[in-house]
Amino acid sequence: MSKERKNTLRDSVFEKLKALIITGQIPPGSRVTETDMAERLKVSRTPVREAFNRLERDGLMIGRPRQGYVVAEFNLTMFREAFDIRELLDGRATELAAATAAADKTRLRAILAECERLAAIPDRGTREQFEELQVGIDLHRVIAEIGGNEMLHGMLCVILDKCQQYVWTELLWLDEWKVTREEHTGIVEAICAGDVALAGDRARAHVRGSRENILRLLQAKSDYQGFFAKAS
């Protein structure tokens, strides 16, 4: 097997496991093993082991000595820290993209068009919803890439990986798909117009709005669990 095919398998296993975690098909707190996941995905244990290591670096899994791995649970502290950093990085990356005369406007608009295509699929299920989530997250990565600051781009990609599980919760439970598409469109329009201040403001407002939505959900979950703990 060629190196290219090996890398394709490794990346495919990683993306499938990440999707299972983010969409809740493997619930937070679940213990997972290389053997079980290899059987589930019909692959050898090697790409699963590599995927577990990557997922741990992304904050989606936690490795425990002699116990294997567990899926990370929602953590308010990590959530706040990740979104605080994301607001700073996303805002700056968007400003840099807007200031770049050679900004790839066609590429950005193609990403928006792909989100609209996915939104228009009749009776779409989890797979199509997750694909739209990924495309939306990729928009932020592409914006940072266009901005030209490689270190900022790398840092933002790491933070975006940590934020995906929270963003999925927001989109699914609050049905924020349409609002998110509209906000992404506004950000791209500001970039394409070369309006640095507006682009940065819209990007930061987009992250803040997402953070507040998710915080409400996490707080409601915490209150719900606290109520039943007292009642039992």
JSON list of C-alpha atoms in Angstrom, two decimals:
[
{"chain": "A", "resi": 1, "resn": "MET", "atom": "CA", "xyz": [0.00, 0.00, 0.00]},
{"chain": "A", "resi": 2, "resn": "SER", "atom": "CA", "xyz": [1.36, 3.40, -0.95]},
{"chain": "A", "resi": 3, "resn": "LYS", "atom": "CA", "xyz": [2.08, 6.15, 1.54]},
{"chain": "A", "resi": 4, "resn": "GLU", "atom": "CA", "xyz": [-0.71, 8.23, -0.01]},
{"chain": "A", "resi": 5, "resn": "ARG", "atom": "CA", "xyz": [-3.28, 5.49, 0.56]},
{"chain": "A", "resi": 6, "resn": "LYS", "atom": "CA", "xyz": [-2.05, 4.93, 4.11]},
{"chain": "A", "resi": 7, "resn": "ASN", "atom": "CA", "xyz": [-2.46, 8.60, 4.86]},
{"chain": "A", "resi": 8, "resn": "THR", "atom": "CA", "xyz": [-5.91, 8.58, 3.30]},
{"chain": "A", "resi": 9, "resn": "LEU", "atom": "CA", "xyz": [-6.98, 5.68, 5.53]},
{"chain": "A", "resi": 10, "resn": "ARG", "atom": "CA", "xyz": [-5.48, 7.33, 8.62]},
{"chain": "A", "resi": 11, "resn": "ASP", "atom": "CA", "xyz": [-7.26, 10.62, 7.93]},
{"chain": "A", "resi": 12, "resn": "SER", "atom": "CA", "xyz": [-10.51, 8.84, 7.07]},
{"chain": "A", "resi": 13, "resn": "VAL", "atom": "CA", "xyz": [-10.53, 6.96, 10.38]},
{"chain": "A", "resi": 14, "resn": "PHE", "atom": "CA", "xyz": [-9.76, 10.16, 12.28]},
{"chain": "A", "resi": 15, "resn": "GLU", "atom": "CA", "xyz": [-12.59, 12.07, 10.57]},
{"chain": "A", "resi": 16, "resn": "LYS", "atom": "CA", "xyz": [-15.09, 9.25, 11.13]},
{"chain": "A", "resi": 17, "resn": "LEU", "atom": "CA", "xyz": [-14.24, 8.99, 14.83]},
{"chain": "A", "resi": 18, "resn": "LYS", "atom": "CA", "xyz": [-14.37, 12.76, 15.24]},
{"chain": "A", "resi": 19, "resn": "ALA", "atom": "CA", "xyz": [-17.80, 12.84, 13.57]},
{"chain": "A", "resi": 20, "resn": "LEU", "atom": "CA", "xyz": [-19.09, 10.09, 15.88]},
{"chain": "A", "resi": 21, "resn": "ILE", "atom": "CA", "xyz": [-17.95, 12.08, 18.93]},
{"chain": "A", "resi": 22, "resn": "ILE", "atom": "CA", "xyz": [-19.09, 15.51, 17.81]},
{"chain": "A", "resi": 23, "resn": "THR", "atom": "CA", "xyz": [-22.56, 14.30, 16.79]},
{"chain": "A", "resi": 24, "resn": "GLY", "atom": "CA", "xyz": [-22.99, 12.41, 20.06]},
{"chain": "A", "resi": 25, "resn": "GLN", "atom": "CA", "xyz": [-23.09, 8.93, 18.53]},
{"chain": "A", "resi": 26, "resn": "ILE", "atom": "CA", "xyz": [-20.31, 8.17, 21.00]},
{"chain": "A", "resi": 27, "resn": "PRO", "atom": "CA", "xyz": [-21.61, 10.06, 24.07]},
{"chain": "A", "resi": 28, "resn": "PRO", "atom": "CA", "xyz": [-19.41, 12.18, 26.37]},
{"chain": "A", "resi": 29, "resn": "GLY", "atom": "CA", "xyz": [-17.91, 10.08, 29.15]},
{"chain": "A", "resi": 30, "resn": "SER", "atom": "CA", "xyz": [-17.98, 6.88, 27.11]},
{"chain": "A", "resi": 31, "resn": "ARG", "atom": "CA", "xyz": [-15.01, 4.53, 27.36]},
{"chain": "A", "resi": 32, "resn": "VAL", "atom": "CA", "xyz": [-13.66, 3.54, 23.97]},
{"chain": "A", "resi": 33, "resn": "THR", "atom": "CA", "xyz": [-11.10, 0.93, 22.98]},
{"chain": "A", "resi": 34, "resn": "GLU", "atom": "CA", "xyz": [-8.97, 0.43, 19.91]},
{"chain": "A", "resi": 35, "resn": "THR", "atom": "CA", "xyz": [-10.43, -3.02, 19.39]},
{"chain": "A", "resi": 36, "resn": "ASP", "atom": "CA", "xyz": [-14.07, -1.90, 19.53]},
{"chain": "A", "resi": 37, "resn": "MET", "atom": "CA", "xyz": [-13.52, 1.05, 17.21]},
{"chain": "A", "resi": 38, "resn": "ALA", "atom": "CA", "xyz": [-11.45, -1.02, 14.77]},
{"chain": "A", "resi": 39, "resn": "GLU", "atom": "CA", "xyz": [-14.30, -3.52, 14.56]},
{"chain": "A", "resi": 40, "resn": "ARG", "atom": "CA", "xyz": [-16.88, -0.78, 14.19]},
{"chain": "A", "resi": 41, "resn": "LEU", "atom": "CA", "xyz": [-14.99, 0.93, 11.37]},
{"chain": "A", "resi": 42, "resn": "LYS", "atom": "CA", "xyz": [-13.70, -2.34, 9.87]},
{"chain": "A", "resi": 43, "resn": "VAL", "atom": "CA", "xyz": [-10.04, -1.29, 9.95]},
{"chain": "A", "resi": 44, "resn": "SER", "atom": "CA", "xyz": [-6.93, -2.40, 11.81]},
{"chain": "A", "resi": 45, "resn": "ARG", "atom": "CA", "xyz": [-6.07, -1.02, 15.24]},
{"chain": "A", "resi": 46, "resn": "THR", "atom": "CA", "xyz": [-3.12, 1.08, 13.97]},
{"chain": "A", "resi": 47, "resn": "PRO", "atom": "CA", "xyz": [-5.10, 3.93, 12.32]},
{"chain": "A", "resi": 48, "resn": "VAL", "atom": "CA", "xyz": [-7.51, 3.87, 15.28]},
{"chain": "A", "resi": 49, "resn": "ARG", "atom": "CA", "xyz": [-4.61, 4.28, 17.71]},
{"chain": "A", "resi": 50, "resn": "GLU", "atom": "CA", "xyz": [-3.27, 7.22, 15.68]},
{"chain": "A", "resi": 51, "resn": "ALA", "atom": "CA", "xyz": [-6.76, 8.76, 15.57]},
{"chain": "A", "resi": 52, "resn": "PHE", "atom": "CA", "xyz": [-7.10, 8.44, 19.36]},
{"chain": "A", "resi": 53, "resn": "ASN", "atom": "CA", "xyz": [-3.83, 10.31, 19.80]},
{"chain": "A", "resi": 54, "resn": "ARG", "atom": "CA", "xyz": [-4.98, 13.12, 17.49]},
{"chain": "A", "resi": 55, "resn": "LEU", "atom": "CA", "xyz": [-8.38, 13.33, 19.17]},
{"chain": "A", "resi": 56, "resn": "GLU", "atom": "CA", "xyz": [-6.68, 13.61, 22.54]},
{"chain": "A", "resi": 57, "resn": "ARG", "atom": "CA", "xyz": [-4.55, 16.51, 21.27]},
{"chain": "A", "resi": 58, "resn": "ASP", "atom": "CA", "xyz": [-7.75, 18.17, 20.01]},
{"chain": "A", "resi": 59, "resn": "GLY", "atom": "CA", "xyz": [-9.36, 17.81, 23.43]},
{"chain": "A", "resi": 60, "resn": "LEU", "atom": "CA", "xyz": [-12.09, 15.40, 22.28]},
{"chain": "A", "resi": 61, "resn": "MET", "atom": "CA", "xyz": [-10.72, 12.36, 24.12]},
{"chain": "A", "resi": 62, "resn": "ILE", "atom": "CA", "xyz": [-8.82, 11.76, 27.34]},
{"chain": "A", "resi": 63, "resn": "GLY", "atom": "CA", "xyz": [-6.22, 9.02, 27.70]},
{"chain": "A", "resi": 64, "resn": "ARG", "atom": "CA", "xyz": [-6.04, 7.27, 31.06]},
{"chain": "A", "resi": 65, "resn": "PRO", "atom": "CA", "xyz": [-3.17, 4.96, 32.08]},
{"chain": "A", "resi": 66, "resn": "ARG", "atom": "CA", "xyz": [-4.19, 1.29, 31.96]},
{"chain": "A", "resi": 67, "resn": "GLN", "atom": "CA", "xyz": [-7.80, 2.30, 31.27]},
{"chain": "A", "resi": 68, "resn": "GLY", "atom": "CA", "xyz": [-7.70, 3.37, 27.64]},
{"chain": "A", "resi": 69, "resn": "TYR", "atom": "CA", "xyz": [-9.60, 6.43, 26.45]},
{"chain": "A", "resi": 70, "resn": "VAL", "atom": "CA", "xyz": [-12.82, 8.18, 27.35]},
{"chain": "A", "resi": 71, "resn": "VAL", "atom": "CA", "xyz": [-14.72, 10.77, 25.33]},
{"chain": "A", "resi": 72, "resn": "ALA", "atom": "CA", "xyz": [-14.26, 14.20, 26.89]},
{"chain": "A", "resi": 73, "resn": "GLU", "atom": "CA", "xyz": [-17.29, 15.70, 28.59]},
{"chain": "A", "resi": 74, "resn": "PHE", "atom": "CA", "xyz": [-18.43, 19.31, 28.22]},
{"chain": "A", "resi": 75, "resn": "ASN", "atom": "CA", "xyz": [-16.29, 21.53, 30.38]},
{"chain": "A", "resi": 76, "resn": "LEU", "atom": "CA", "xyz": [-17.36, 25.12, 31.03]},
{"chain": "A", "resi": 77, "resn": "THR", "atom": "CA", "xyz": [-13.84, 26.30, 31.80]},
{"chain": "A", "resi": 78, "resn": "MET", "atom": "CA", "xyz": [-12.36, 24.82, 28.63]},
{"chain": "A", "resi": 79, "resn": "PHE", "atom": "CA", "xyz": [-15.32, 26.14, 26.66]},
{"chain": "A", "resi": 80, "resn": "ARG", "atom": "CA", "xyz": [-14.86, 29.71, 27.87]},
{"chain": "A", "resi": 81, "resn": "GLU", "atom": "CA", "xyz": [-11.10, 29.62, 27.31]},
{"chain": "A", "resi": 82, "resn": "ALA", "atom": "CA", "xyz": [-11.42, 28.17, 23.80]},
{"chain": "A", "resi": 83, "resn": "PHE", "atom": "CA", "xyz": [-14.00, 30.73, 22.69]},
{"chain": "A", "resi": 84, "resn": "ASP", "atom": "CA", "xyz": [-12.12, 33.66, 24.25]},
{"chain": "A", "resi": 85, "resn": "ILE", "atom": "CA", "xyz": [-9.05, 32.70, 22.25]},
{"chain": "A", "resi": 86, "resn": "ARG", "atom": "CA", "xyz": [-11.09, 31.98, 19.15]},
{"chain": "A", "resi": 87, "resn": "GLU", "atom": "CA", "xyz": [-12.67, 35.45, 19.22]},
{"chain": "A", "resi": 88, "resn": "LEU", "atom": "CA", "xyz": [-9.25, 37.08, 19.26]},
{"chain": "A", "resi": 89, "resn": "LEU", "atom": "CA", "xyz": [-7.74, 34.86, 16.56]},
{"chain": "A", "resi": 90, "resn": "ASP", "atom": "CA", "xyz": [-10.80, 34.77, 14.30]},
{"chain": "A", "resi": 91, "resn": "GLY", "atom": "CA", "xyz": [-11.21, 38.53, 14.45]},
{"chain": "A", "resi": 92, "resn": "ARG", "atom": "CA", "xyz": [-7.59, 39.21, 13.58]},
{"chain": "A", "resi": 93, "resn": "ALA", "atom": "CA", "xyz": [-7.47, 36.57, 10.86]},
{"chain": "A", "resi": 94, "resn": "THR", "atom": "CA", "xyz": [-10.54, 38.08, 9.22]},
{"chain": "A", "resi": 95, "resn": "GLU", "atom": "CA", "xyz": [-9.06, 41.57, 9.35]},
{"chain": "A", "resi": 96, "resn": "LEU", "atom": "CA", "xyz": [-5.90, 40.31, 7.64]},
{"chain": "A", "resi": 97, "resn": "ALA", "atom": "CA", "xyz": [-7.95, 38.59, 4.95]},
{"chain": "A", "resi": 98, "resn": "ALA", "atom": "CA", "xyz": [-9.91, 41.79, 4.29]},
{"chain": "A", "resi": 99, "resn": "ALA", "atom": "CA", "xyz": [-6.66, 43.76, 4.04]},
{"chain": "A", "resi": 100, "resn": "THR", "atom": "CA", "xyz": [-5.27, 41.37, 1.44]},
{"chain": "A", "resi": 101, "resn": "ALA", "atom": "CA", "xyz": [-5.86, 42.74, -2.03]},
{"chain": "A", "resi": 102, "resn": "ALA", "atom": "CA", "xyz": [-5.41, 39.26, -3.49]},
{"chain": "A", "resi": 103, "resn": "ALA", "atom": "CA", "xyz": [-8.08, 37.74, -1.24]},
{"chain": "A", "resi": 104, "resn": "ASP", "atom": "CA", "xyz": [-9.56, 34.69, -2.96]},
{"chain": "A", "resi": 105, "resn": "LYS", "atom": "CA", "xyz": [-13.11, 35.97, -3.29]},
{"chain": "A", "resi": 106, "resn": "THR", "atom": "CA", "xyz": [-14.15, 33.15, -5.62]},
{"chain": "A", "resi": 107, "resn": "ARG", "atom": "CA", "xyz": [-13.00, 30.53, -3.14]},
{"chain": "A", "resi": 108, "resn": "LEU", "atom": "CA", "xyz": [-14.84, 32.15, -0.25]},
{"chain": "A", "resi": 109, "resn": "ARG", "atom": "CA", "xyz": [-18.07, 32.50, -2.20]},
{"chain": "A", "resi": 110, "resn": "ALA", "atom": "CA", "xyz": [-17.80, 28.88, -3.34]},
{"chain": "A", "resi": 111, "resn": "ILE", "atom": "CA", "xyz": [-17.76, 27.80, 0.32]},
{"chain": "A", "resi": 112, "resn": "LEU", "atom": "CA", "xyz": [-20.91, 29.84, 0.99]},
{"chain": "A", "resi": 113, "resn": "ALA", "atom": "CA", "xyz": [-22.56, 28.26, -2.05]},
{"chain": "A", "resi": 114, "resn": "GLU", "atom": "CA", "xyz": [-21.71, 24.79, -0.76]},
{"chain": "A", "resi": 115, "resn": "CYS", "atom": "CA", "xyz": [-23.38, 25.58, 2.57]},
{"chain": "A", "resi": 116, "resn": "GLU", "atom": "CA", "xyz": [-26.49, 26.73, 0.72]},
{"chain": "A", "resi": 117, "resn": "ARG", "atom": "CA", "xyz": [-26.48, 23.55, -1.37]},
{"chain": "A", "resi": 118, "resn": "LEU", "atom": "CA", "xyz": [-26.31, 21.39, 1.76]},
{"chain": "A", "resi": 119, "resn": "ALA", "atom": "CA", "xyz": [-29.05, 23.45, 3.40]},
{"chain": "A", "resi": 120, "resn": "ALA", "atom": "CA", "xyz": [-31.36, 22.87, 0.42]},
{"chain": "A", "resi": 121, "resn": "ILE", "atom": "CA", "xyz": [-31.18, 19.06, 0.57]},
{"chain": "A", "resi": 122, "resn": "PRO", "atom": "CA", "xyz": [-34.71, 17.75, 1.33]},
{"chain": "A", "resi": 123, "resn": "ASP", "atom": "CA", "xyz": [-35.10, 15.75, 4.55]},
{"chain": "A", "resi": 124, "resn": "ARG", "atom": "CA", "xyz": [-31.40, 15.96, 5.24]},
{"chain": "A", "resi": 125, "resn": "GLY", "atom": "CA", "xyz": [-30.04, 13.87, 8.07]},
{"chain": "A", "resi": 126, "resn": "THR", "atom": "CA", "xyz": [-27.11, 13.93, 10.48]},
{"chain": "A", "resi": 127, "resn": "ARG", "atom": "CA", "xyz": [-24.59, 13.23, 7.73]},
{"chain": "A", "resi": 128, "resn": "GLU", "atom": "CA", "xyz": [-25.57, 16.29, 5.68]},
{"chain": "A", "resi": 129, "resn": "GLN", "atom": "CA", "xyz": [-25.82, 18.47, 8.79]},
{"chain": "A", "resi": 130, "resn": "PHE", "atom": "CA", "xyz": [-22.37, 17.41, 9.93]},
{"chain": "A", "resi": 131, "resn": "GLU", "atom": "CA", "xyz": [-21.01, 18.11, 6.46]},
{"chain": "A", "resi": 132, "resn": "GLU", "atom": "CA", "xyz": [-22.39, 21.64, 6.62]},
{"chain": "A", "resi": 133, "resn": "LEU", "atom": "CA", "xyz": [-20.79, 22.09, 10.04]},
{"chain": "A", "resi": 134, "resn": "GLN", "atom": "CA", "xyz": [-17.44, 21.02, 8.58]},
{"chain": "A", "resi": 135, "resn": "VAL", "atom": "CA", "xyz": [-17.78, 23.35, 5.59]},
{"chain": "A", "resi": 136, "resn": "GLY", "atom": "CA", "xyz": [-18.66, 26.25, 7.89]},
{"chain": "A", "resi": 137, "resn": "ILE", "atom": "CA", "xyz": [-15.67, 25.58, 10.11]},
{"chain": "A", "resi": 138, "resn": "ASP", "atom": "CA", "xyz": [-13.47, 25.29, 7.01]},
{"chain": "A", "resi": 139, "resn": "LEU", "atom": "CA", "xyz": [-14.57, 28.78, 5.98]},
{"chain": "A", "resi": 140, "resn": "HIS", "atom": "CA", "xyz": [-12.80, 30.18, 9.04]},
{"chain": "A", "resi": 141, "resn": "ARG", "atom": "CA", "xyz": [-9.69, 28.13, 8.25]},
{"chain": "A", "resi": 142, "resn": "VAL", "atom": "CA", "xyz": [-9.65, 29.42, 4.67]},
{"chain": "A", "resi": 143, "resn": "ILE", "atom": "CA", "xyz": [-10.09, 33.01, 5.83]},
{"chain": "A", "resi": 144, "resn": "ALA", "atom": "CA", "xyz": [-7.08, 32.63, 8.12]},
{"chain": "A", "resi": 145, "resn": "GLU", "atom": "CA", "xyz": [-5.09, 31.05, 5.30]},
{"chain": "A", "resi": 146, "resn": "ILE", "atom": "CA", "xyz": [-5.92, 33.96, 2.98]},
{"chain": "A", "resi": 147, "resn": "GLY", "atom": "CA", "xyz": [-4.78, 36.40, 5.68]},
{"chain": "A", "resi": 148, "resn": "GLY", "atom": "CA", "xyz": [-1.26, 35.05, 5.21]},
{"chain": "A", "resi": 149, "resn": "ASN", "atom": "CA", "xyz": [-0.13, 34.74, 8.85]},
{"chain": "A", "resi": 150, "resn": "GLU", "atom": "CA", "xyz": [0.90, 31.08, 9.04]},
{"chain": "A", "resi": 151, "resn": "MET", "atom": "CA", "xyz": [1.30, 30.98, 12.82]},
{"chain": "A", "resi": 152, "resn": "LEU", "atom": "CA", "xyz": [-2.12, 32.55, 13.38]},
{"chain": "A", "resi": 153, "resn": "HIS", "atom": "CA", "xyz": [-3.63, 30.11, 10.88]},
{"chain": "A", "resi": 154, "resn": "GLY", "atom": "CA", "xyz": [-2.12, 27.13, 12.70]},
{"chain": "A", "resi": 155, "resn": "MET", "atom": "CA", "xyz": [-3.26, 28.35, 16.12]},
{"chain": "A", "resi": 156, "resn": "LEU", "atom": "CA", "xyz": [-6.79, 29.05, 14.91]},
{"chain": "A", "resi": 157, "resn": "CYS", "atom": "CA", "xyz": [-7.09, 25.59, 13.34]},
{"chain": "A", "resi": 158, "resn": "VAL", "atom": "CA", "xyz": [-6.27, 24.00, 16.70]},
{"chain": "A", "resi": 159, "resn": "ILE", "atom": "CA", "xyz": [-8.87, 26.13, 18.49]},
{"chain": "A", "resi": 160, "resn": "LEU", "atom": "CA", "xyz": [-11.50, 25.41, 15.83]},
{"chain": "A", "resi": 161, "resn": "ASP", "atom": "CA", "xyz": [-10.99, 21.67, 16.37]},
{"chain": "A", "resi": 162, "resn": "LYS", "atom": "CA", "xyz": [-11.65, 22.17, 20.08]},
{"chain": "A", "resi": 163, "resn": "CYS", "atom": "CA", "xyz": [-14.78, 24.23, 19.37]},
{"chain": "A", "resi": 164, "resn": "GLN", "atom": "CA", "xyz": [-16.50, 21.89, 16.91]},
{"chain": "A", "resi": 165, "resn": "GLN", "atom": "CA", "xyz": [-18.31, 19.81, 19.50]},
{"chain": "A", "resi": 166, "resn": "TYR", "atom": "CA", "xyz": [-19.78, 22.92, 21.09]},
{"chain": "A", "resi": 167, "resn": "VAL", "atom": "CA", "xyz": [-20.76, 24.45, 17.75]},
{"chain": "A", "resi": 168, "resn": "TRP", "atom": "CA", "xyz": [-22.53, 21.24, 16.74]},
{"chain": "A", "resi": 169, "resn": "THR", "atom": "CA", "xyz": [-24.57, 21.43, 19.96]},
{"chain": "A", "resi": 170, "resn": "GLU", "atom": "CA", "xyz": [-25.56, 25.01, 19.17]},
{"chain": "A", "resi": 171, "resn": "LEU", "atom": "CA", "xyz": [-26.56, 24.32, 15.57]},
{"chain": "A", "resi": 172, "resn": "LEU", "atom": "CA", "xyz": [-28.49, 21.15, 16.34]},
{"chain": "A", "resi": 173, "resn": "TRP", "atom": "CA", "xyz": [-30.33, 22.08, 19.52]},
{"chain": "A", "resi": 174, "resn": "LEU", "atom": "CA", "xyz": [-30.97, 25.76, 18.79]},
{"chain": "A", "resi": 175, "resn": "ASP", "atom": "CA", "xyz": [-31.40, 25.30, 15.03]},
{"chain": "A", "resi": 176, "resn": "GLU", "atom": "CA", "xyz": [-28.99, 28.14, 14.30]},
{"chain": "A", "resi": 177, "resn": "TRP", "atom": "CA", "xyz": [-28.16, 26.95, 10.76]},
{"chain": "A", "resi": 178, "resn": "LYS", "atom": "CA", "xyz": [-29.82, 29.87, 8.94]},
{"chain": "A", "resi": 179, "resn": "VAL", "atom": "CA", "xyz": [-28.37, 32.49, 11.30]},
{"chain": "A", "resi": 180, "resn": "THR", "atom": "CA", "xyz": [-24.90, 31.00, 10.93]},
{"chain": "A", "resi": 181, "resn": "ARG", "atom": "CA", "xyz": [-25.12, 31.04, 7.13]},
{"chain": "A", "resi": 182, "resn": "GLU", "atom": "CA", "xyz": [-26.23, 34.67, 7.19]},
{"chain": "A", "resi": 183, "resn": "GLU", "atom": "CA", "xyz": [-23.39, 35.66, 9.51]},
{"chain": "A", "resi": 184, "resn": "HIS", "atom": "CA", "xyz": [-20.85, 33.82, 7.36]},
{"chain": "A", "resi": 185, "resn": "THR", "atom": "CA", "xyz": [-22.19, 35.65, 4.30]},
{"chain": "A", "resi": 186, "resn": "GLY", "atom": "CA", "xyz": [-21.81, 39.00, 6.07]},
{"chain": "A", "resi": 187, "resn": "ILE", "atom": "CA", "xyz": [-18.21, 38.21, 7.01]},
{"chain": "A", "resi": 188, "resn": "VAL", "atom": "CA", "xyz": [-17.32, 37.18, 3.45]},
{"chain": "A", "resi": 189, "resn": "GLU", "atom": "CA", "xyz": [-18.99, 40.27, 1.99]},
{"chain": "A", "resi": 190, "resn": "ALA", "atom": "CA", "xyz": [-16.92, 42.51, 4.27]},
{"chain": "A", "resi": 191, "resn": "ILE", "atom": "CA", "xyz": [-13.72, 40.68, 3.32]},
{"chain": "A", "resi": 192, "resn": "CYS", "atom": "CA", "xyz": [-14.50, 40.94, -0.40]},
{"chain": "A", "resi": 193, "resn": "ALA", "atom": "CA", "xyz": [-15.24, 44.65, 0.01]},
{"chain": "A", "resi": 194, "resn": "GLY", "atom": "CA", "xyz": [-11.87, 45.14, 1.72]},
{"chain": "A", "resi": 195, "resn": "ASP", "atom": "CA", "xyz": [-13.55, 46.61, 4.81]},
{"chain": "A", "resi": 196, "resn": "VAL", "atom": "CA", "xyz": [-11.07, 45.60, 7.51]},
{"chain": "A", "resi": 197, "resn": "ALA", "atom": "CA", "xyz": [-12.92, 47.05, 10.49]},
{"chain": "A", "resi": 198, "resn": "LEU", "atom": "CA", "xyz": [-16.32, 45.67, 9.50]},
{"chain": "A", "resi": 199, "resn": "ALA", "atom": "CA", "xyz": [-14.92, 42.23, 8.69]},
{"chain": "A", "resi": 200, "resn": "GLY", "atom": "CA", "xyz": [-13.20, 41.98, 12.07]},
{"chain": "A", "resi": 201, "resn": "ASP", "atom": "CA", "xyz": [-16.26, 43.24, 13.93]},
{"chain": "A", "resi": 202, "resn": "ARG", "atom": "CA", "xyz": [-18.53, 40.75, 12.20]},
{"chain": "A", "resi": 203, "resn": "ALA", "atom": "CA", "xyz": [-16.18, 37.85, 12.87]},
{"chain": "A", "resi": 204, "resn": "ARG", "atom": "CA", "xyz": [-15.89, 38.68, 16.56]},
{"chain": "A", "resi": 205, "resn": "ALA", "atom": "CA", "xyz": [-19.66, 39.20, 16.89]},
{"chain": "A", "resi": 206, "resn": "HIS", "atom": "CA", "xyz": [-20.19, 35.81, 15.20]},
{"chain": "A", "resi": 207, "resn": "VAL", "atom": "CA", "xyz": [-18.00, 34.06, 17.77]},
{"chain": "A", "resi": 208, "resn": "ARG", "atom": "CA", "xyz": [-19.53, 35.95, 20.71]},
{"chain": "A", "resi": 209, "resn": "GLY", "atom": "CA", "xyz": [-23.05, 35.05, 19.59]},
{"chain": "A", "resi": 210, "resn": "SER", "atom": "CA", "xyz": [-22.12, 31.40, 19.30]},
{"chain": "A", "resi": 211, "resn": "ARG", "atom": "CA", "xyz": [-20.49, 31.47, 22.72]},
{"chain": "A", "resi": 212, "resn": "GLU", "atom": "CA", "xyz": [-23.58, 32.96, 24.38]},
{"chain": "A", "resi": 213, "resn": "ASN", "atom": "CA", "xyz": [-25.89, 30.42, 22.74]},
{"chain": "A", "resi": 214, "resn": "ILE", "atom": "CA", "xyz": [-23.76, 27.48, 23.81]},
{"chain": "A", "resi": 215, "resn": "LEU", "atom": "CA", "xyz": [-23.32, 28.87, 27.32]},
{"chain": "A", "resi": 216, "resn": "ARG", "atom": "CA", "xyz": [-27.10, 28.97, 27.75]},
{"chain": "A", "resi": 217, "resn": "LEU", "atom": "CA", "xyz": [-27.34, 25.34, 26.70]},
{"chain": "A", "resi": 218, "resn": "LEU", "atom": "CA", "xyz": [-24.52, 24.21, 28.98]},
{"chain": "A", "resi": 219, "resn": "GLN", "atom": "CA", "xyz": [-25.94, 26.15, 31.90]},
{"chain": "A", "resi": 220, "resn": "ALA", "atom": "CA", "xyz": [-29.40, 24.68, 31.30]},
{"chain": "A", "resi": 221, "resn": "LYS", "atom": "CA", "xyz": [-27.89, 21.20, 31.26]},
{"chain": "A", "resi": 222, "resn": "SER", "atom": "CA", "xyz": [-26.04, 21.88, 34.51]},
{"chain": "A", "resi": 223, "resn": "ASP", "atom": "CA", "xyz": [-29.20, 23.25, 36.17]},
{"chain": "A", "resi": 224, "resn": "TYR", "atom": "CA", "xyz": [-31.19, 20.24, 34.97]},
{"chain": "A", "resi": 225, "resn": "GLN", "atom": "CA", "xyz": [-28.67, 17.79, 36.39]},
{"chain": "A", "resi": 226, "resn": "GLY", "atom": "CA", "xyz": [-28.50, 19.75, 39.65]},
{"chain": "A", "resi": 227, "resn": "PHE", "atom": "CA", "xyz": [-32.28, 19.70, 40.04]},
{"chain": "A", "resi": 228, "resn": "PHE", "atom": "CA", "xyz": [-32.53, 15.95, 39.69]},
{"chain": "A", "resi": 229, "resn": "ALA", "atom": "CA", "xyz": [-29.51, 15.38, 41.92]},
{"chain": "A", "resi": 230, "resn": "LYS", "atom": "CA", "xyz": [-31.30, 17.27, 44.72]},
{"chain": "A", "resi": 231, "resn": "ALA", "atom": "CA", "xyz": [-34.57, 15.50, 44.07]},
{"chain": "A", "resi": 232, "resn": "SER", "atom": "CA", "xyz": [-33.04, 12.02, 44.29]}
]
